[in-house]
Short mmCIF file of C-alpha atoms in Angstrom, two decimals:
data_model
loop_
_atom_site.label_atom_id
_atom_site.label_comp_id
_atom_site.label_asym_id
_atom_site.label_seq_id
_atom_site.Cartn_x
_atom_site.Cartn_y
_atom_site.Cartn_z
CA MET J 1 -37.70 43.48 55.59
CA LYS J 2 -36.41 44.81 58.90
CA PRO J 3 -32.72 45.97 58.93
CA ASN J 4 -31.68 43.49 61.63
CA ILE J 5 -33.09 40.55 59.64
CA PHE J 6 -31.32 41.83 56.51
CA PHE J 7 -27.94 41.95 58.26
CA ILE J 8 -28.46 38.48 59.77
CA LEU J 9 -29.16 37.03 56.32
CA LEU J 10 -26.20 38.93 54.85
CA PHE J 11 -23.94 37.53 57.59
CA PHE J 12 -24.99 33.95 56.84
CA LEU J 13 -24.53 34.52 53.11
CA ILE J 14 -20.97 35.83 53.58
CA TYR J 15 -20.21 32.97 55.96
CA ALA J 16 -21.44 30.41 53.41
CA LEU J 17 -19.34 31.92 50.64
CA ALA J 18 -16.25 32.00 52.85
CA THR J 19 -16.76 28.37 53.77
CA LEU J 20 -17.13 27.46 50.10
CA LEU J 21 -13.91 29.22 49.13
CA GLU J 22 -12.02 27.75 52.06
CA ALA J 23 -13.14 24.28 50.99
CA SER J 24 -11.65 24.83 47.56
CA THR J 25 -8.10 24.66 48.86
CA ASN J 26 -6.24 22.63 51.42
CA SER J 27 -3.10 23.01 53.49
CA ASP J 28 -0.68 21.82 50.81
CA GLY J 29 -1.98 24.24 48.18
CA GLY J 30 -4.14 21.57 46.55
CA PHE J 31 -7.89 21.57 46.44
CA ILE J 32 -11.04 19.64 47.15
CA LEU J 33 -13.76 19.92 44.58
CA GLU J 34 -17.45 20.16 45.34
CA GLU J 35 -19.52 17.01 45.08
CA ASN J 36 -21.56 16.35 41.99
CA GLU J 37 -23.48 13.14 41.35
CA LYS J 38 -22.09 12.72 37.85
CA THR J 39 -18.43 13.14 38.79
CA ARG J 40 -18.16 11.98 42.38
CA ILE J 41 -15.29 9.50 42.42
CA LYS J 42 -12.61 8.25 44.79
CA ARG J 43 -9.85 5.67 44.65
CA SER J 44 -11.75 3.20 46.80
CA ASP J 45 -14.49 3.04 44.13
CA PHE J 46 -12.12 0.79 42.17
CA PRO J 47 -11.06 -2.77 42.98
CA SER J 48 -7.97 -3.60 44.99
CA GLY J 49 -5.04 -4.01 42.62
CA PHE J 50 -6.58 -1.75 39.98
CA LEU J 51 -3.71 0.06 38.20
CA PHE J 52 -3.77 3.79 37.61
CA GLY J 53 -1.21 5.29 35.28
CA THR J 54 -0.38 7.73 32.51
CA GLY J 55 0.94 7.24 28.99
CA THR J 56 3.10 8.59 26.15
CA SER J 57 4.59 7.26 22.92
CA ALA J 58 8.18 7.37 21.64
CA TYR J 59 7.91 9.80 18.72
CA GLN J 60 5.69 12.15 20.68
CA VAL J 61 8.06 12.70 23.60
CA GLU J 62 11.58 11.33 23.05
CA GLY J 63 13.26 13.65 20.55
CA ALA J 64 16.97 12.83 19.93
CA TYR J 65 15.88 11.69 16.50
CA LEU J 66 19.40 10.93 15.23
CA GLU J 67 21.30 10.23 18.45
CA ASP J 68 23.02 7.00 19.45
CA ALA J 69 22.72 5.22 16.10
CA LYS J 70 18.95 5.63 15.75
CA SER J 71 17.88 5.64 12.10
CA LEU J 72 15.35 7.90 10.46
CA SER J 73 11.81 6.74 11.12
CA ASN J 74 8.87 7.09 8.75
CA TRP J 75 7.71 10.08 10.79
CA ASP J 76 11.13 11.74 10.68
CA VAL J 77 11.16 11.56 6.89
CA PHE J 78 7.50 12.47 6.54
CA CYS J 79 7.80 15.59 8.69
CA HIS J 80 11.09 16.72 7.17
CA SER J 81 10.00 16.28 3.56
CA LEU J 82 6.32 17.23 3.58
CA GLY J 83 5.96 19.11 6.83
CA CYS J 84 3.52 17.98 9.48
CA GLY J 85 1.92 19.43 12.54
CA GLU J 86 0.92 23.03 12.96
CA ASN J 87 3.52 25.47 11.62
CA GLY J 88 5.65 22.60 10.32
CA GLU J 89 6.37 21.30 13.83
CA ASN J 90 7.90 17.86 14.26
CA GLY J 91 9.25 15.44 16.86
CA ASP J 92 12.98 16.11 16.38
CA ILE J 93 13.22 17.41 19.94
CA ALA J 94 9.68 16.80 21.20
CA ASP J 95 9.83 16.84 25.03
CA ASP J 96 13.45 15.62 25.04
CA HIS J 97 12.39 12.67 27.15
CA TYR J 98 15.46 10.87 25.80
CA HIS J 99 17.64 13.07 28.01
CA MET J 100 15.12 13.95 30.72
CA PHE J 101 13.56 10.55 31.44
CA LEU J 102 14.95 10.36 34.98
CA LYS J 103 13.29 13.65 35.93
CA ASP J 104 10.10 12.52 34.22
CA ILE J 105 10.05 9.25 36.15
CA GLU J 106 10.56 11.19 39.36
CA LEU J 107 7.53 13.32 38.42
CA MET J 108 5.52 10.15 37.77
CA HIS J 109 6.53 8.81 41.15
CA SER J 110 5.44 12.06 42.80
CA LEU J 111 1.97 11.59 41.26
CA GLY J 112 1.60 8.22 42.93
CA ILE J 113 0.83 6.32 39.72
CA GLN J 114 1.21 2.53 39.67
CA ALA J 115 1.86 2.11 35.93
CA TYR J 116 3.34 3.95 32.96
CA ARG J 117 2.49 3.11 29.36
CA PHE J 118 5.14 3.99 26.78
CA SER J 119 6.30 2.73 23.40
CA VAL J 120 9.70 1.65 22.17
CA SER J 121 11.05 3.24 19.00
CA TRP J 122 11.50 0.60 16.31
CA ALA J 123 14.14 2.79 14.62
CA ARG J 124 16.06 3.06 17.90
CA ILE J 125 16.13 -0.70 18.58
CA LEU J 126 16.54 -2.01 15.01
CA PRO J 127 17.67 0.94 12.85
CA ARG J 128 17.65 -1.23 9.71
CA GLY J 129 15.11 -3.84 10.70
CA ARG J 130 16.20 -7.39 9.91
CA PHE J 131 18.91 -6.02 7.62
CA GLY J 132 21.01 -4.74 10.51
CA LYS J 133 21.98 -5.46 14.08
CA VAL J 134 20.26 -4.61 17.33
CA ASN J 135 21.37 -1.18 18.50
CA PRO J 136 22.99 -1.50 21.98
CA ALA J 137 22.39 2.17 22.76
CA GLY J 138 18.66 1.75 22.13
CA ILE J 139 18.51 -1.32 24.36
CA MET J 140 20.40 0.54 27.09
CA PHE J 141 18.02 3.51 26.93
CA TYR J 142 14.89 1.43 27.43
CA ASN J 143 16.59 -0.73 30.04
CA LYS J 144 17.24 2.43 32.04
CA ILE J 145 13.60 3.51 31.73
CA ILE J 146 12.30 0.09 32.77
CA ASP J 147 14.73 -0.29 35.66
CA ASN J 148 14.03 3.17 37.04
CA LEU J 149 10.28 2.71 36.74
CA ILE J 150 10.48 -0.54 38.71
CA LEU J 151 12.78 1.11 41.24
CA LYS J 152 10.00 3.66 41.86
CA GLY J 153 7.32 0.97 42.08
CA ILE J 154 5.82 1.81 38.67
CA GLU J 155 4.72 -1.03 36.39
CA PRO J 156 5.96 -0.64 32.77
CA PHE J 157 3.33 -1.19 30.07
CA VAL J 158 5.22 -1.40 26.78
CA THR J 159 3.70 -0.76 23.36
CA ILE J 160 5.86 -2.36 20.67
CA HIS J 161 4.50 -0.49 17.63
CA HIS J 162 2.97 2.96 18.05
CA VAL J 163 2.79 4.42 14.51
CA GLU J 164 6.53 4.75 13.75
CA PHE J 165 9.03 2.34 12.16
CA PRO J 166 12.37 2.61 10.30
CA GLN J 167 11.97 4.46 7.00
CA GLU J 168 14.05 1.75 5.34
CA LEU J 169 11.15 -0.66 5.74
CA GLU J 170 8.94 1.69 3.76
CA ASP J 171 11.59 2.11 1.07
CA ILE J 172 12.08 -1.64 0.67
CA TYR J 173 8.60 -3.08 1.22
CA GLY J 174 6.06 -0.32 1.11
CA SER J 175 5.67 -1.08 4.83
CA TRP J 176 2.31 -2.57 5.87
CA LEU J 177 1.14 -3.12 2.30
CA ASN J 178 3.63 -5.99 2.04
CA PRO J 179 3.32 -9.30 3.97
CA GLU J 180 7.09 -9.15 4.60
CA MET J 181 6.34 -6.45 7.16
CA GLN J 182 4.84 -9.19 9.33
CA GLU J 183 8.24 -10.88 9.57
CA GLU J 184 9.91 -7.57 10.33
CA PHE J 185 7.48 -7.00 13.18
CA ILE J 186 8.02 -10.48 14.62
CA TYR J 187 11.77 -9.91 14.52
CA PHE J 188 11.31 -6.61 16.37
CA ALA J 189 8.87 -8.07 18.92
CA ASP J 190 11.22 -10.98 19.56
CA ALA J 191 14.04 -8.56 20.38
CA CYS J 192 11.79 -6.65 22.80
CA PHE J 193 10.71 -9.87 24.55
CA LYS J 194 14.32 -11.05 24.84
CA PHE J 195 15.82 -7.83 26.16
CA PHE J 196 12.98 -6.49 28.31
CA GLY J 197 10.60 -9.36 29.03
CA ASP J 198 12.22 -10.37 32.31
CA ARG J 199 10.84 -7.11 33.79
CA VAL J 200 7.99 -6.10 31.47
CA LYS J 201 4.82 -8.01 32.34
CA TYR J 202 2.38 -6.13 30.12
CA TRP J 203 2.87 -5.95 26.35
CA ILE J 204 0.76 -4.15 23.75
CA THR J 205 1.73 -5.27 20.25
CA ILE J 206 0.19 -2.54 18.08
CA ASN J 207 -1.55 0.69 18.98
CA GLU J 208 -4.82 1.28 17.08
CA PRO J 209 -4.11 -0.68 13.87
CA LEU J 210 -7.37 0.30 12.19
CA LEU J 211 -6.83 4.01 12.82
CA LEU J 212 -3.29 3.70 11.44
CA ALA J 213 -4.60 1.89 8.34
CA GLU J 214 -7.18 4.62 7.75
CA MET J 215 -4.87 7.58 8.35
CA ALA J 216 -1.89 6.21 6.42
CA TYR J 217 -3.47 4.16 3.64
CA GLU J 218 -6.96 5.55 3.13
CA LEU J 219 -6.78 9.27 3.85
CA GLY J 220 -3.04 9.53 3.28
CA VAL J 221 -2.44 12.08 6.02
CA PHE J 222 -0.02 9.88 8.02
CA PRO J 223 3.15 8.45 6.52
CA PRO J 224 3.68 6.71 4.16
CA PHE J 225 1.09 9.02 2.56
CA HIS J 226 -0.75 6.37 0.55
CA CYS J 227 -4.29 7.23 -0.43
CA SER J 228 -7.26 5.23 -1.61
CA GLY J 229 -9.83 6.84 -3.88
CA PRO J 230 -12.41 8.16 -3.57
CA PHE J 231 -11.23 9.25 -0.14
CA GLY J 232 -8.70 11.60 1.35
CA ASN J 233 -6.91 14.60 -0.09
CA CYS J 234 -5.32 12.74 -3.02
CA LEU J 235 -6.90 10.34 -5.49
CA ASP J 236 -4.99 7.56 -7.21
CA GLY J 237 -7.87 5.64 -8.72
CA ASN J 238 -7.61 2.68 -6.35
CA SER J 239 -10.40 1.21 -4.29
CA ASP J 240 -10.32 0.63 -0.55
CA VAL J 241 -7.88 -2.24 -0.86
CA LYS J 242 -4.83 -0.44 0.58
CA PRO J 243 -6.14 0.14 4.13
CA ILE J 244 -7.74 -3.31 4.11
CA ILE J 245 -4.45 -4.99 3.17
CA ALA J 246 -2.50 -2.92 5.70
CA MET J 247 -5.00 -3.86 8.39
CA HIS J 248 -4.80 -7.55 7.47
CA ASN J 249 -1.00 -7.54 7.63
CA MET J 250 -0.98 -5.78 11.00
CA LEU J 251 -3.43 -8.25 12.50
CA LEU J 252 -1.40 -11.21 11.25
CA ALA J 253 1.77 -9.58 12.58
CA HIS J 254 0.14 -9.31 15.97
CA GLY J 255 -1.07 -12.91 15.82
CA LYS J 256 2.37 -14.29 14.94
CA ALA J 257 4.10 -12.20 17.61
CA ALA J 258 1.51 -13.26 20.21
CA LYS J 259 1.98 -16.91 19.24
CA LEU J 260 5.74 -16.54 19.74
CA TYR J 261 5.19 -14.87 23.09
CA HIS J 262 2.63 -17.37 24.36
CA GLU J 263 4.62 -20.43 23.32
CA TYR J 264 8.15 -19.38 24.21
CA PHE J 265 8.37 -16.27 26.40
CA GLN J 266 5.23 -16.26 28.55
CA PRO J 267 6.01 -19.62 30.27
CA LYS J 268 9.40 -18.21 31.33
CA GLN J 269 8.50 -14.59 31.99
CA GLY J 270 4.93 -14.84 33.22
CA GLY J 271 3.63 -11.72 31.49
CA SER J 272 0.60 -10.99 29.30
CA ILE J 273 0.06 -9.57 25.84
CA GLY J 274 -2.71 -7.50 24.28
CA LEU J 275 -3.52 -4.91 21.62
CA THR J 276 -5.25 -1.54 21.79
CA VAL J 277 -8.22 -0.36 19.76
CA ASN J 278 -9.49 3.15 19.17
CA SER J 279 -13.01 2.74 20.56
CA LYS J 280 -15.34 5.66 20.06
CA MET J 281 -18.88 5.11 21.30
CA TYR J 282 -21.72 5.50 18.80
CA GLU J 283 -25.34 6.34 19.61
CA PRO J 284 -28.14 6.34 16.99
CA LEU J 285 -28.95 9.77 15.61
CA THR J 286 -32.67 8.99 15.55
CA ASN J 287 -34.90 6.28 16.94
CA SER J 288 -35.23 4.69 13.53
CA GLU J 289 -34.21 1.06 13.20
CA LEU J 290 -31.78 2.00 10.43
CA ASP J 291 -29.87 4.38 12.70
CA HIS J 292 -29.84 1.83 15.52
CA GLN J 293 -28.35 -0.66 13.07
CA ALA J 294 -25.87 1.97 11.93
CA ALA J 295 -24.68 2.55 15.53
CA ARG J 296 -24.19 -1.19 16.03
CA ARG J 297 -22.44 -1.45 12.68
CA ALA J 298 -20.13 1.46 13.53
CA PHE J 299 -19.00 -0.36 16.68
CA VAL J 300 -18.31 -3.53 14.70
CA PHE J 301 -16.36 -1.69 12.00
CA GLN J 302 -14.25 0.24 14.49
CA SER J 303 -13.69 -2.20 17.36
CA GLY J 304 -14.93 -5.54 16.01
CA TRP J 305 -12.84 -5.42 12.85
CA THR J 306 -9.75 -5.52 15.07
CA LEU J 307 -10.88 -7.59 18.04
CA ASP J 308 -12.98 -10.34 16.43
CA PRO J 309 -9.99 -11.96 14.68
CA LEU J 310 -7.88 -11.80 17.85
CA ILE J 311 -10.54 -13.46 20.00
CA PHE J 312 -12.76 -15.49 17.66
CA GLY J 313 -10.24 -16.11 14.87
CA ASP J 314 -12.04 -14.38 12.00
CA TYR J 315 -13.46 -11.09 10.76
CA PRO J 316 -16.99 -10.07 11.79
CA GLU J 317 -19.75 -11.11 9.43
CA GLU J 318 -20.77 -7.47 8.89
CA VAL J 319 -17.27 -6.56 7.71
CA LYS J 320 -17.21 -9.55 5.37
CA GLU J 321 -20.62 -8.58 3.98
CA TYR J 322 -19.79 -4.96 3.23
CA LEU J 323 -16.18 -5.36 2.05
CA GLY J 324 -16.81 -8.53 0.04
CA TYR J 325 -13.98 -9.92 -2.06
CA GLU J 326 -11.64 -7.05 -1.13
CA LEU J 327 -11.35 -8.39 2.41
CA PRO J 328 -8.59 -11.03 2.58
CA SER J 329 -9.40 -14.27 4.34
CA PHE J 330 -7.46 -16.07 7.05
CA SER J 331 -6.20 -19.57 6.34
CA HIS J 332 -7.12 -22.42 8.67
CA ASP J 333 -3.72 -22.21 10.41
CA GLU J 334 -3.98 -18.42 10.69
CA LYS J 335 -7.40 -18.65 12.30
CA ASN J 336 -6.00 -21.07 14.87
CA PHE J 337 -3.13 -18.86 16.01
CA MET J 338 -5.17 -15.67 15.74
CA LYS J 339 -7.93 -17.02 17.99
CA ASN J 340 -7.43 -16.02 21.65
CA SER J 341 -4.16 -14.31 20.75
CA ILE J 342 -4.68 -11.59 23.36
CA ASP J 343 -4.74 -11.87 27.14
CA PHE J 344 -6.35 -8.44 27.55
CA ILE J 345 -8.04 -5.75 25.48
CA GLY J 346 -6.61 -2.23 25.49
CA ILE J 347 -9.29 0.42 25.02
CA ASN J 348 -8.43 3.94 23.86
CA HIS J 349 -11.62 5.88 24.47
CA TYR J 350 -12.12 9.63 24.28
CA SER J 351 -15.50 10.50 22.84
CA THR J 352 -19.02 9.57 21.72
CA THR J 353 -20.85 10.65 18.60
CA TYR J 354 -24.14 10.05 16.81
CA ALA J 355 -24.31 7.49 14.01
CA LYS J 356 -26.65 7.67 11.04
CA ASP J 357 -27.38 5.15 8.33
CA CYS J 358 -25.95 5.83 4.87
CA THR J 359 -27.49 2.88 3.06
CA ASN J 360 -30.85 4.62 2.71
CA SER J 361 -30.00 8.29 3.24
CA SER J 362 -27.61 10.89 1.89
CA CYS J 363 -24.12 11.08 3.41
CA SER J 364 -20.79 12.62 2.43
CA ALA J 365 -18.43 10.77 0.07
CA THR J 366 -16.12 9.78 2.90
CA GLU J 367 -19.01 8.33 4.90
CA ASN J 368 -20.98 6.65 2.14
CA CYS J 369 -18.42 3.91 1.66
CA ALA J 370 -17.96 0.28 2.52
CA ILE J 371 -14.83 0.72 4.62
CA GLN J 372 -16.86 2.82 7.06
CA GLY J 373 -19.76 0.37 7.04
CA PHE J 374 -21.89 2.98 5.26
CA VAL J 375 -22.24 4.91 8.51
CA GLY J 376 -22.19 8.68 8.88
CA THR J 377 -21.36 10.49 12.11
CA VAL J 378 -22.55 13.84 13.46
CA GLY J 379 -22.03 15.61 16.75
CA GLU J 380 -25.43 17.20 17.22
CA ARG J 381 -29.11 16.34 17.12
CA ASP J 382 -31.87 18.88 16.68
CA GLY J 383 -29.31 21.63 17.06
CA VAL J 384 -27.99 20.33 20.40
CA LEU J 385 -24.42 19.02 20.69
CA ILE J 386 -23.99 15.53 22.09
CA GLY J 387 -21.41 16.98 24.47
CA GLU J 388 -19.00 19.87 24.92
CA HIS J 389 -16.45 20.37 22.15
CA THR J 390 -12.80 19.58 22.73
CA ALA J 391 -9.83 20.83 20.70
CA VAL J 392 -10.05 17.82 18.37
CA GLU J 393 -12.58 18.03 15.58
CA GLY J 394 -15.43 15.58 16.07
CA SER J 395 -14.49 14.85 19.68
CA TYR J 396 -16.96 15.64 22.45
CA VAL J 397 -17.12 15.24 26.22
CA VAL J 398 -19.70 12.49 26.81
CA PRO J 399 -18.85 10.65 30.04
CA ARG J 400 -21.61 8.05 29.71
CA GLY J 401 -19.81 6.77 26.65
CA MET J 402 -17.12 5.18 28.83
CA GLU J 403 -19.60 2.90 30.57
CA GLU J 404 -21.38 2.18 27.29
CA ILE J 405 -18.28 1.19 25.30
CA VAL J 406 -16.91 -0.94 28.14
CA ASN J 407 -20.24 -2.76 28.44
CA LEU J 408 -20.41 -3.40 24.69
CA ILE J 409 -16.91 -4.89 24.68
CA LYS J 410 -17.67 -6.86 27.85
CA ILE J 411 -20.72 -8.48 26.27
CA ARG J 412 -19.26 -9.16 22.82
CA TYR J 413 -15.98 -10.61 24.10
CA ASN J 414 -17.16 -12.56 27.13
CA ASN J 415 -15.73 -10.07 29.62
CA LYS J 416 -12.13 -10.50 28.49
CA PRO J 417 -9.86 -8.49 30.88
CA MET J 418 -9.66 -4.85 29.80
CA PHE J 419 -7.43 -1.85 30.41
CA ILE J 420 -8.39 1.72 29.54
CA THR J 421 -5.06 2.42 27.85
CA GLU J 422 -5.91 6.00 26.82
CA ASN J 423 -8.46 8.53 28.01
CA GLY J 424 -7.90 12.25 28.06
CA TYR J 425 -9.05 15.78 27.38
CA SER J 426 -7.63 18.06 24.68
CA SER J 427 -7.64 21.73 25.62
CA PRO J 428 -9.65 23.86 23.16
CA ASP J 429 -8.64 27.26 21.76
CA VAL J 430 -5.03 26.81 22.78
CA HIS J 431 -3.87 29.64 20.51
CA GLU J 432 -5.81 32.07 22.63
CA GLN J 433 -4.88 30.72 26.05
CA ARG J 434 -2.16 31.99 28.34
CA VAL J 435 0.11 29.67 30.27
CA ASP J 436 -1.74 30.24 33.53
CA GLU J 437 -4.99 29.25 31.82
CA LEU J 438 -3.40 26.07 30.46
CA ILE J 439 -2.13 25.14 33.92
CA ASN J 440 -5.47 25.85 35.61
CA ASP J 441 -7.09 23.03 33.61
CA VAL J 442 -10.31 22.55 35.55
CA LYS J 443 -12.06 21.17 32.47
CA ARG J 444 -9.49 18.39 32.25
CA ILE J 445 -10.19 17.53 35.89
CA GLU J 446 -13.92 17.47 35.22
CA TYR J 447 -13.34 15.25 32.19
CA HIS J 448 -11.23 12.66 33.99
CA ALA J 449 -13.42 12.66 37.10
CA SER J 450 -16.62 12.17 35.12
CA TYR J 451 -15.17 9.47 32.86
CA LEU J 452 -13.72 7.66 35.86
CA ALA J 453 -17.12 7.78 37.55
CA SER J 454 -18.65 6.24 34.42
CA LEU J 455 -15.92 3.58 34.35
CA ALA J 456 -16.46 2.75 38.03
CA LYS J 457 -20.14 2.19 37.31
CA SER J 458 -19.34 -0.35 34.58
CA ILE J 459 -16.97 -2.15 36.96
CA ARG J 460 -19.66 -2.32 39.63
CA GLU J 461 -21.87 -3.94 37.00
CA GLY J 462 -19.29 -6.67 36.43
CA ALA J 463 -16.91 -5.42 33.74
CA ASP J 464 -13.42 -6.88 34.23
CA VAL J 465 -11.46 -3.64 33.82
CA ARG J 466 -8.06 -3.75 35.51
CA GLY J 467 -6.46 -0.38 34.89
CA TYR J 468 -6.80 3.20 33.64
CA PHE J 469 -4.17 5.34 31.89
CA ALA J 470 -4.69 9.08 31.67
CA TRP J 471 -3.50 10.42 28.35
CA SER J 472 -1.07 11.94 28.62
CA PHE J 473 1.65 12.33 31.21
CA MET J 474 2.75 15.64 29.68
CA ASP J 475 1.94 17.85 26.73
CA SER J 476 3.56 16.31 23.69
CA TYR J 477 3.67 16.24 19.91
CA GLU J 478 0.12 15.40 18.83
CA TRP J 479 0.86 14.25 15.30
CA LEU J 480 -0.72 16.46 12.63
CA GLN J 481 -1.86 18.93 15.28
CA GLY J 482 1.65 19.56 16.51
CA TYR J 483 2.10 21.06 19.95
CA ASP J 484 -0.98 23.28 19.97
CA VAL J 485 -3.36 20.56 21.13
CA LYS J 486 -2.52 19.63 24.72
CA TYR J 487 -3.59 16.51 26.62
CA GLY J 488 -0.94 16.52 29.33
CA LEU J 489 -1.16 16.52 33.10
CA HIS J 490 2.07 18.52 32.91
CA TYR J 491 2.62 21.68 30.89
CA VAL J 492 5.84 21.70 28.83
CA ASP J 493 7.36 25.07 27.95
CA ARG J 494 8.38 24.79 24.30
CA GLN J 495 11.43 27.02 24.78
CA THR J 496 12.90 25.60 27.97
CA LEU J 497 11.14 22.20 28.03
CA THR J 498 10.45 22.78 31.72
CA ARG J 499 7.66 20.58 33.05
CA THR J 500 5.05 22.27 35.23
CA PRO J 501 2.34 20.21 36.98
CA LYS J 502 -1.11 21.39 35.97
CA LEU J 503 -4.04 21.50 38.33
CA SER J 504 -5.05 18.12 36.87
CA ALA J 505 -1.73 16.58 37.98
CA LYS J 506 -2.42 17.74 41.54
CA TRP J 507 -5.94 16.36 41.25
CA TYR J 508 -4.62 12.99 40.10
CA LYS J 509 -2.12 12.94 42.95
CA ASN J 510 -4.81 13.71 45.51
CA PHE J 511 -7.05 11.07 44.00
CA LEU J 512 -4.35 8.39 44.08
CA THR J 513 -2.64 9.20 47.37
CA ASN J 514 -5.30 10.71 49.62
CA ASN J 515 -8.39 8.89 48.40
CA THR J 516 -10.12 12.25 48.29
CA ASP J 517 -13.50 12.74 46.69
CA LEU J 518 -12.72 14.76 43.56
CA VAL J 519 -15.70 16.21 41.84
CA ASN J 520 -16.95 19.02 39.69
CA MET J 521 -16.45 22.58 40.86
CA GLU J 522 -17.94 25.63 39.20
CA ALA J 523 -18.24 28.31 41.88
CA SER J 524 -14.62 28.99 42.77
CA ARG J 525 -12.50 28.32 39.69
CA GLU J 526 -10.72 31.64 39.93
CA LYS J 527 -9.71 30.92 43.52
CA LEU J 528 -7.90 27.66 42.82
CA ASN J 529 -4.35 27.77 44.14
CA THR J 530 -1.76 26.36 41.72
CA ASN J 531 1.24 26.56 44.06
CA ALA J 532 2.75 23.18 44.91
#
């Protein structure tokens, strides 16, 4: 090669690299990511009126666990007595959202979100349940949140029950194992509708009831630490009846609260009510008919077990078949008020995994059981992972799963309106990461962009999805994993509680406010500018 040709090629190579790096940042210190077919997405790919938001829950962010007449919740007692989270961490202080909510709402407003999903603390509103009075300080706190959200043009999405409730209800009833808990929940829901319903137009009764039943009453790793043999880390000789009963009581509690709302409050307030399900996507491990059946069965046992009664008025036939006499039945009146008791379906979707049949093959003890539909799950096939690992065991990055789960729910439930109420990326290897690495969360951007692209495809194909909530607004207390697993768009310093927008927060802002194409970028990660 002649020297002059070499230098000409070198010049063009340097010019191309400089152009690439220049394109990675913009004038306000943000960035524009390179286009990639799998993750190319922009705001205009979604329908007019589509709501974009973020979410949190009370115990995970509020703190102030004994302030202003709040009682001890089941999680307060659980964490103080047995220890929970990494290194015994708990939600006593959490992100101190109780005192910092105004600053947090200002941060939300700066992102350009249209909606914020949060939960109300049962123990803050009704410290003693039906046995005591409504706590004025609790009502005032949530009134301030709702009013300030609306002032900033942010729609409040309120979850009534997100895991926690007053410990007194556990001491008296055994919580969700007792039908009396249904009446407690209706009393609580009624108070929320009365005090907040004039401004709250979107209600979620219970967050992930099946997951709560499994974690609290099957595996015994969530309070109230009940276990069902032969599962979990403690054996008490019982069958699967505990989680099944807890699930049944939660579904009836939802149905009764929804009936109250539809008949009395909705005509006056004009809102809507739904429930969220934890909806993992399942793909067959092999092409065998048994594994295809197992994948379909896994969907029914995870999503259908919850949604079928709320839309069709009864449990799925597969659940009846495998659980038999242990599954309670709905009375004729219960079927009537359960049917069509939701106006929308909330979908919490994070991951996809492979499903394998356990009826004719060997599986672990926790998989080879009726309550799981005799389905086993694995994350790899022929030595290849289904997707990149996240910080949560058994959770993988599989963007196509978003389109697949939405389409399954669309078909089974006649395209009932849907909201993606949770979707987010948990940072792996947090123990080994520095703060600057946590803030430069390119993988979280890639995750949200690719899952949004998958969601947009399902909407183009006719799915009636009306909103998307990135989980979560800020790093928070992630239950048994404490503060080490981080989903947030904002980093929270555990010493000062200072909130710092991550790269993903700036991405979300650009996406929502500038309608910028935001896509995968590999070549210039180290050059990303994190200055606001």
